[in-house]
Short mmCIF file of C-alpha atoms in Angstrom, two decimals:
data_model
loop_
_atom_site.label_atom_id
_atom_site.label_comp_id
_atom_site.label_asym_id
_atom_site.label_seq_id
_atom_site.Cartn_x
_atom_site.Cartn_y
_atom_site.Cartn_z
CA UNK A 1 22.85 4.06 -5.67
CA UNK A 2 21.95 5.72 -2.65
CA UNK A 3 18.14 5.58 -1.33
CA UNK A 4 16.65 7.12 1.46
CA UNK A 5 12.97 4.77 3.08
CA UNK A 6 10.71 7.03 5.38
CA UNK A 7 7.82 4.81 7.66
CA UNK A 8 10.42 2.11 7.88
CA UNK A 9 8.48 0.16 10.77
CA UNK A 10 4.97 0.02 8.23
CA UNK A 11 4.24 -2.89 6.29
CA UNK A 12 6.14 -1.62 2.88
CA UNK A 13 8.93 -0.32 4.88
CA UNK A 14 10.11 -3.35 7.33
CA UNK A 15 9.77 -5.04 3.01
CA UNK A 16 11.95 -2.53 1.55
CA UNK A 17 14.20 -2.56 4.38
CA UNK A 18 14.25 -6.95 4.18
CA UNK A 19 15.06 -6.27 0.34
CA UNK A 20 17.64 -3.14 0.46
CA UNK A 21 19.40 -5.54 3.14
CA UNK A 22 20.43 -7.58 0.82
CA UNK A 23 21.13 -5.44 -2.18
CA UNK A 24 24.59 -4.17 -1.09
CA UNK A 25 25.31 -2.10 -4.53
CA UNK A 26 22.21 -0.38 -2.78
CA UNK A 27 23.55 2.69 0.40
CA UNK A 28 19.97 2.95 2.06
CA UNK A 29 18.72 4.79 5.33
CA UNK A 30 15.68 3.75 6.97
CA UNK A 31 13.72 6.39 9.04
CA UNK A 32 10.87 5.58 11.11
CA UNK A 33 8.54 8.50 12.69
CA UNK A 34 11.18 8.38 16.06
CA UNK A 35 14.17 8.81 13.54
CA UNK A 36 12.58 11.43 10.83
CA UNK A 37 9.28 13.46 11.62
CA UNK A 38 8.34 14.15 7.64
CA UNK A 39 5.82 17.00 9.21
CA UNK A 40 8.90 18.89 9.97
CA UNK A 41 10.02 20.13 6.88
CA UNK A 42 13.58 21.65 8.33
CA UNK A 43 14.04 18.47 9.72
CA UNK A 44 13.15 16.74 6.56
CA UNK A 45 15.65 19.07 4.76
CA UNK A 46 18.80 18.66 6.57
CA UNK A 47 18.23 14.57 6.51
CA UNK A 48 18.19 14.68 2.61
CA UNK A 49 21.26 17.43 2.26
CA UNK A 50 23.03 15.52 4.33
CA UNK A 51 22.28 11.87 3.20
CA UNK A 52 22.16 13.34 -0.54
CA UNK A 53 20.33 10.16 -1.57
CA UNK A 54 19.55 9.20 -5.17
CA UNK A 55 15.38 8.26 -4.72
CA UNK A 56 13.32 8.89 -1.66
CA UNK A 57 10.96 6.10 -1.13
CA UNK A 58 7.93 7.13 1.03
CA UNK A 59 6.48 4.59 3.02
CA UNK A 60 4.97 6.80 6.31
CA UNK A 61 1.56 7.52 5.96
CA UNK A 62 -1.65 7.72 8.23
CA UNK A 63 -3.71 3.98 7.76
CA UNK A 64 -5.91 3.98 9.78
CA UNK A 65 -8.67 4.93 7.96
CA UNK A 66 -11.98 4.89 10.07
CA UNK A 67 -9.84 6.96 13.02
CA UNK A 68 -8.84 9.58 9.84
CA UNK A 69 -12.10 10.76 9.55
CA UNK A 70 -11.95 12.47 13.27
CA UNK A 71 -8.02 12.64 12.98
CA UNK A 72 -8.18 15.40 10.34
CA UNK A 73 -5.04 17.66 10.62
CA UNK A 74 -3.08 14.88 11.63
CA UNK A 75 -4.23 12.69 8.28
CA UNK A 76 -2.97 16.05 5.93
CA UNK A 77 0.03 16.24 7.64
CA UNK A 78 1.19 12.96 7.38
CA UNK A 79 -0.06 12.24 4.04
CA UNK A 80 -0.43 15.12 2.32
CA UNK A 81 2.30 18.19 4.31
CA UNK A 82 5.16 15.14 5.07
CA UNK A 83 5.15 14.08 1.12
CA UNK A 84 5.26 17.51 0.13
CA UNK A 85 8.49 18.27 2.16
CA UNK A 86 9.80 15.08 1.08
CA UNK A 87 9.37 15.63 -2.63
CA UNK A 88 10.85 19.46 -2.17
CA UNK A 89 13.57 18.01 -0.68
CA UNK A 90 13.98 15.37 -3.52
CA UNK A 91 13.58 17.94 -6.11
CA UNK A 92 16.83 20.15 -4.33
CA UNK A 93 18.78 17.47 -4.14
CA UNK A 94 18.09 16.17 -7.75
CA UNK A 95 16.62 12.96 -6.63
CA UNK A 96 13.13 10.70 -7.41
CA UNK A 97 10.85 10.84 -5.84
CA UNK A 98 8.57 7.63 -5.34
CA UNK A 99 5.51 7.88 -2.69
CA UNK A 100 2.93 5.09 -1.74
CA UNK A 101 -0.89 6.55 -2.77
CA UNK A 102 -4.51 3.95 -2.74
CA UNK A 103 -6.96 2.99 -4.39
CA UNK A 104 -10.07 5.30 -2.11
CA UNK A 105 -8.55 8.50 -4.11
CA UNK A 106 -11.28 6.70 -6.15
CA UNK A 107 -15.30 6.80 -5.34
CA UNK A 108 -15.42 2.78 -6.32
CA UNK A 109 -18.14 3.00 -8.08
CA UNK A 110 -17.02 2.18 -11.35
CA UNK A 111 -17.44 -0.86 -13.46
CA UNK A 112 -14.07 -2.33 -14.40
CA UNK A 113 -10.52 -1.65 -13.38
CA UNK A 114 -10.12 1.78 -12.34
CA UNK A 115 -6.88 3.35 -14.61
CA UNK A 116 -4.33 5.90 -13.77
CA UNK A 117 -6.13 8.64 -16.08
CA UNK A 118 -9.84 7.55 -14.61
CA UNK A 119 -11.78 10.57 -12.28
CA UNK A 120 -10.51 11.07 -9.01
CA UNK A 121 -13.28 11.60 -6.45
CA UNK A 122 -12.34 10.44 -3.19
CA UNK A 123 -15.15 9.72 -0.60
CA UNK A 124 -13.34 10.11 3.10
CA UNK A 125 -10.89 11.79 4.79
CA UNK A 126 -7.62 8.78 4.27
CA UNK A 127 -8.62 9.58 0.53
CA UNK A 128 -8.81 13.10 0.14
CA UNK A 129 -5.48 13.70 2.24
CA UNK A 130 -3.59 10.93 0.18
CA UNK A 131 -5.11 12.76 -2.93
CA UNK A 132 -3.73 16.25 -1.75
CA UNK A 133 -0.64 14.20 -0.54
CA UNK A 134 -0.72 12.94 -5.15
CA UNK A 135 -0.77 16.47 -5.87
CA UNK A 136 1.76 18.03 -3.34
CA UNK A 137 4.33 15.52 -4.53
CA UNK A 138 3.90 15.83 -8.01
CA UNK A 139 3.72 19.96 -7.83
CA UNK A 140 6.79 19.84 -5.78
CA UNK A 141 9.29 17.11 -7.78
CA UNK A 142 8.38 16.64 -11.56
CA UNK A 143 10.84 13.66 -11.47
CA UNK A 144 7.96 11.80 -9.43
CA UNK A 145 6.14 7.94 -9.32
CA UNK A 146 3.14 7.74 -7.47
CA UNK A 147 2.21 4.02 -6.67
CA UNK A 148 -1.81 3.92 -6.48
CA UNK A 149 -1.86 0.28 -4.50
CA UNK A 150 -4.82 -1.65 -2.46
CA UNK A 151 -5.52 -4.05 -0.17
CA UNK A 152 -2.16 -4.19 1.34
CA UNK A 153 -0.57 -6.62 4.14
CA UNK A 154 2.21 -8.49 5.20
CA UNK A 155 4.05 -10.77 8.10
CA UNK A 156 4.31 -7.41 10.26
CA UNK A 157 1.77 -4.74 11.04
CA UNK A 158 -1.94 -5.15 11.15
CA UNK A 159 -4.23 -6.34 8.24
CA UNK A 160 -6.44 -8.46 6.73
CA UNK A 161 -4.97 -11.73 6.90
CA UNK A 162 -3.16 -11.81 10.32
CA UNK A 163 -6.92 -10.71 11.47
CA UNK A 164 -8.74 -13.17 9.48
CA UNK A 165 -5.94 -15.45 11.31
CA UNK A 166 -6.27 -14.25 15.15
CA UNK A 167 -9.81 -14.50 15.16
CA UNK A 168 -10.01 -17.59 13.96
CA UNK A 169 -8.14 -19.04 16.86
CA UNK A 170 -10.65 -18.30 19.38
CA UNK A 171 -14.55 -18.05 17.21
CA UNK A 172 -15.68 -21.00 13.53
CA UNK A 173 -17.87 -18.23 12.12
CA UNK A 174 -17.15 -15.46 10.72
CA UNK A 175 -19.52 -12.49 8.59
CA UNK A 176 -16.75 -11.52 5.83
CA UNK A 177 -18.15 -8.21 3.36
CA UNK A 178 -18.76 -9.79 0.08
CA UNK A 179 -19.93 -6.87 -2.10
CA UNK A 180 -16.16 -5.01 -2.06
CA UNK A 181 -13.72 -5.88 -4.70
CA UNK A 182 -10.18 -5.71 -4.94
CA UNK A 183 -6.82 -6.89 -5.58
CA UNK A 184 -4.83 -8.38 -2.34
CA UNK A 185 -1.58 -6.73 -2.54
CA UNK A 186 1.58 -8.06 -1.14
CA UNK A 187 4.23 -5.95 0.74
CA UNK A 188 7.01 -7.26 -0.36
CA UNK A 189 5.81 -7.09 -3.92
CA UNK A 190 4.94 -3.03 -4.00
CA UNK A 191 8.60 -3.24 -2.08
CA UNK A 192 10.28 -5.21 -4.68
CA UNK A 193 7.94 -2.84 -7.43
CA UNK A 194 9.04 0.44 -5.91
CA UNK A 195 13.23 -0.72 -5.58
CA UNK A 196 12.84 -2.25 -8.97
CA UNK A 197 11.46 1.50 -10.56
CA UNK A 198 14.11 3.26 -8.46
CA UNK A 199 16.97 1.08 -10.47
CA UNK A 200 14.99 1.41 -13.77
CA UNK A 201 14.82 5.65 -13.20
CA UNK A 202 18.36 5.68 -12.39
CA UNK A 203 19.24 3.72 -15.20
CA UNK A 204 18.00 6.00 -17.61
CA UNK A 205 14.28 5.32 -17.90
CA UNK A 206 12.10 8.61 -17.62
CA UNK A 207 9.02 7.14 -16.87
CA UNK A 208 7.65 9.42 -13.74
CA UNK A 209 4.28 9.70 -13.24
CA UNK A 210 1.11 8.18 -11.59
CA UNK A 211 1.03 4.26 -11.65
CA UNK A 212 -1.04 1.29 -10.26
CA UNK A 213 0.25 -1.69 -8.75
CA UNK A 214 -2.50 -4.46 -6.89
CA UNK A 215 -2.57 -8.18 -6.40
CA UNK A 216 -4.63 -10.54 -9.55
CA UNK A 217 -7.04 -12.14 -9.07
CA UNK A 218 -9.36 -9.45 -8.27
CA UNK A 219 -11.85 -11.15 -5.52
CA UNK A 220 -14.63 -9.76 -2.70
CA UNK A 221 -13.24 -9.73 0.90
CA UNK A 222 -15.58 -12.92 1.19
CA UNK A 223 -13.40 -14.34 -1.22
CA UNK A 224 -10.19 -13.81 0.32
CA UNK A 225 -10.81 -14.47 4.08
CA UNK A 226 -12.10 -18.39 2.42
CA UNK A 227 -8.67 -18.65 0.79
CA UNK A 228 -6.43 -17.28 3.94
CA UNK A 229 -8.94 -20.21 5.57
CA UNK A 230 -8.60 -22.43 3.41
CA UNK A 231 -4.28 -22.52 3.04
CA UNK A 232 -4.01 -21.83 6.70
CA UNK A 233 -5.76 -25.55 6.95
CA UNK A 234 -3.91 -26.54 4.62
CA UNK A 235 -0.68 -25.87 6.35
CA UNK A 236 -1.24 -27.14 9.42
CA UNK A 237 -1.81 -24.02 11.13
CA UNK A 238 -5.84 -24.17 12.06
CA UNK A 239 -7.99 -27.84 12.65
CA UNK A 240 -11.27 -26.82 11.58
CA UNK A 241 -13.67 -25.57 8.85
CA UNK A 242 -14.45 -22.17 8.99
CA UNK A 243 -18.02 -20.82 8.71
CA UNK A 244 -17.77 -17.74 6.82
CA UNK A 245 -20.90 -16.36 5.66
CA UNK A 246 -20.90 -13.52 2.69
CA UNK A 247 -22.16 -9.69 4.07
CA UNK A 248 -22.99 -6.89 2.90
CA UNK A 249 -21.29 -3.58 3.34
CA UNK A 250 -24.42 -1.99 5.18
CA UNK A 251 -23.99 -4.94 7.87
CA UNK A 252 -20.98 -3.90 8.21
CA UNK A 253 -20.91 -0.22 9.12
CA UNK A 254 -18.09 1.69 9.54
CA UNK A 255 -16.63 5.23 9.79
CA UNK A 256 -15.61 5.79 6.52
CA UNK A 257 -17.59 4.57 3.33
CA UNK A 258 -15.61 2.21 1.69
CA UNK A 259 -14.75 1.64 -2.30
CA UNK A 260 -17.23 -0.87 -3.66
CA UNK A 261 -14.68 -1.46 -6.22
CA UNK A 262 -10.91 -1.18 -6.07
CA UNK A 263 -9.88 -3.07 -9.16
CA UNK A 264 -6.91 -1.38 -10.09
CA UNK A 265 -5.42 -1.12 -13.98
CA UNK A 266 -2.17 -2.71 -13.46
CA UNK A 267 -1.39 -2.43 -17.41
CA UNK A 268 0.89 0.61 -17.56
CA UNK A 269 3.48 -0.63 -14.93
CA UNK A 270 3.65 -3.79 -16.53
CA UNK A 271 3.99 -1.56 -20.48
CA UNK A 272 6.62 1.09 -18.89
CA UNK A 273 8.89 -1.14 -15.98
CA UNK A 274 8.07 -4.79 -16.72
CA UNK A 275 6.61 -5.17 -13.67
CA UNK A 276 3.71 -8.31 -12.79
CA UNK A 277 0.79 -7.67 -10.98
CA UNK A 278 0.93 -9.15 -7.35
CA UNK A 279 0.30 -12.86 -7.05
CA UNK A 280 -1.80 -12.27 -3.50
CA UNK A 281 -1.81 -16.43 -3.73
CA UNK A 282 1.54 -17.36 -3.63
CA UNK A 283 2.01 -14.92 -0.32
CA UNK A 284 -0.69 -16.78 1.96
CA UNK A 285 2.04 -20.16 0.95
CA UNK A 286 4.19 -19.26 4.48
CA UNK A 287 1.06 -17.93 6.80
CA UNK A 288 2.88 -19.31 9.70
CA UNK A 289 5.10 -16.36 9.49
CA UNK A 290 1.73 -14.08 9.95
CA UNK A 291 1.02 -15.67 13.35
#
């Protein structure tokens, strides 16, 4: 089996490379933005035609939520146009297209967990551009998997866990938002889910479409921060108690509106592929890797 991975330097991309490197039965080609500009349709078509993958996993994205409000054209180029060119190339090559999307396609005001069939209503440029990418992928390649996820973290890149650990080195007190809820999701688990789905499709599973995948249990950012500091202290990385104050979204204003509810229902991916929700607490067991 041959897999093309884009966005190889990102959180999910780096985990995909690490895991695929341990699978001799899979030939993979991983590219970052310097090796492939996914917004260049001709370059995408040539690379896919040369490599002839059975699956393309697009882990490339413009994920700077606040910057996206000002970088509108760039957001759509990376989050909509790039996925479209990849999906068109995948379709031409007879490959399955696996594309990562986000909880930001929803308004975030629902009570309870979001299902794949719930109404979409993105509130900012990032969410709107990612939704445009979903629609472009679905239109260009019938054999597609769109994987919506949320609150991604791992040992590489910029994420909430690394930010909390960094701030704890110089501060004793932090205010963390407590009125936004979701499921922290370890990027390594997302990578594993994508590889599992690609393998299943290669073996005849035809369950294409949109899937939700994130972590359990659902928490707010304040509770997530408290668990990070608890784990850091127990692992000897923190020699003090952090005073974590619960604040509201209004007390921490940002250029882009954040969803109050990012809880994703992950039953569909379990039913069709046997993939369990991410155990984010287990992913905090070795926090020294985040420093």
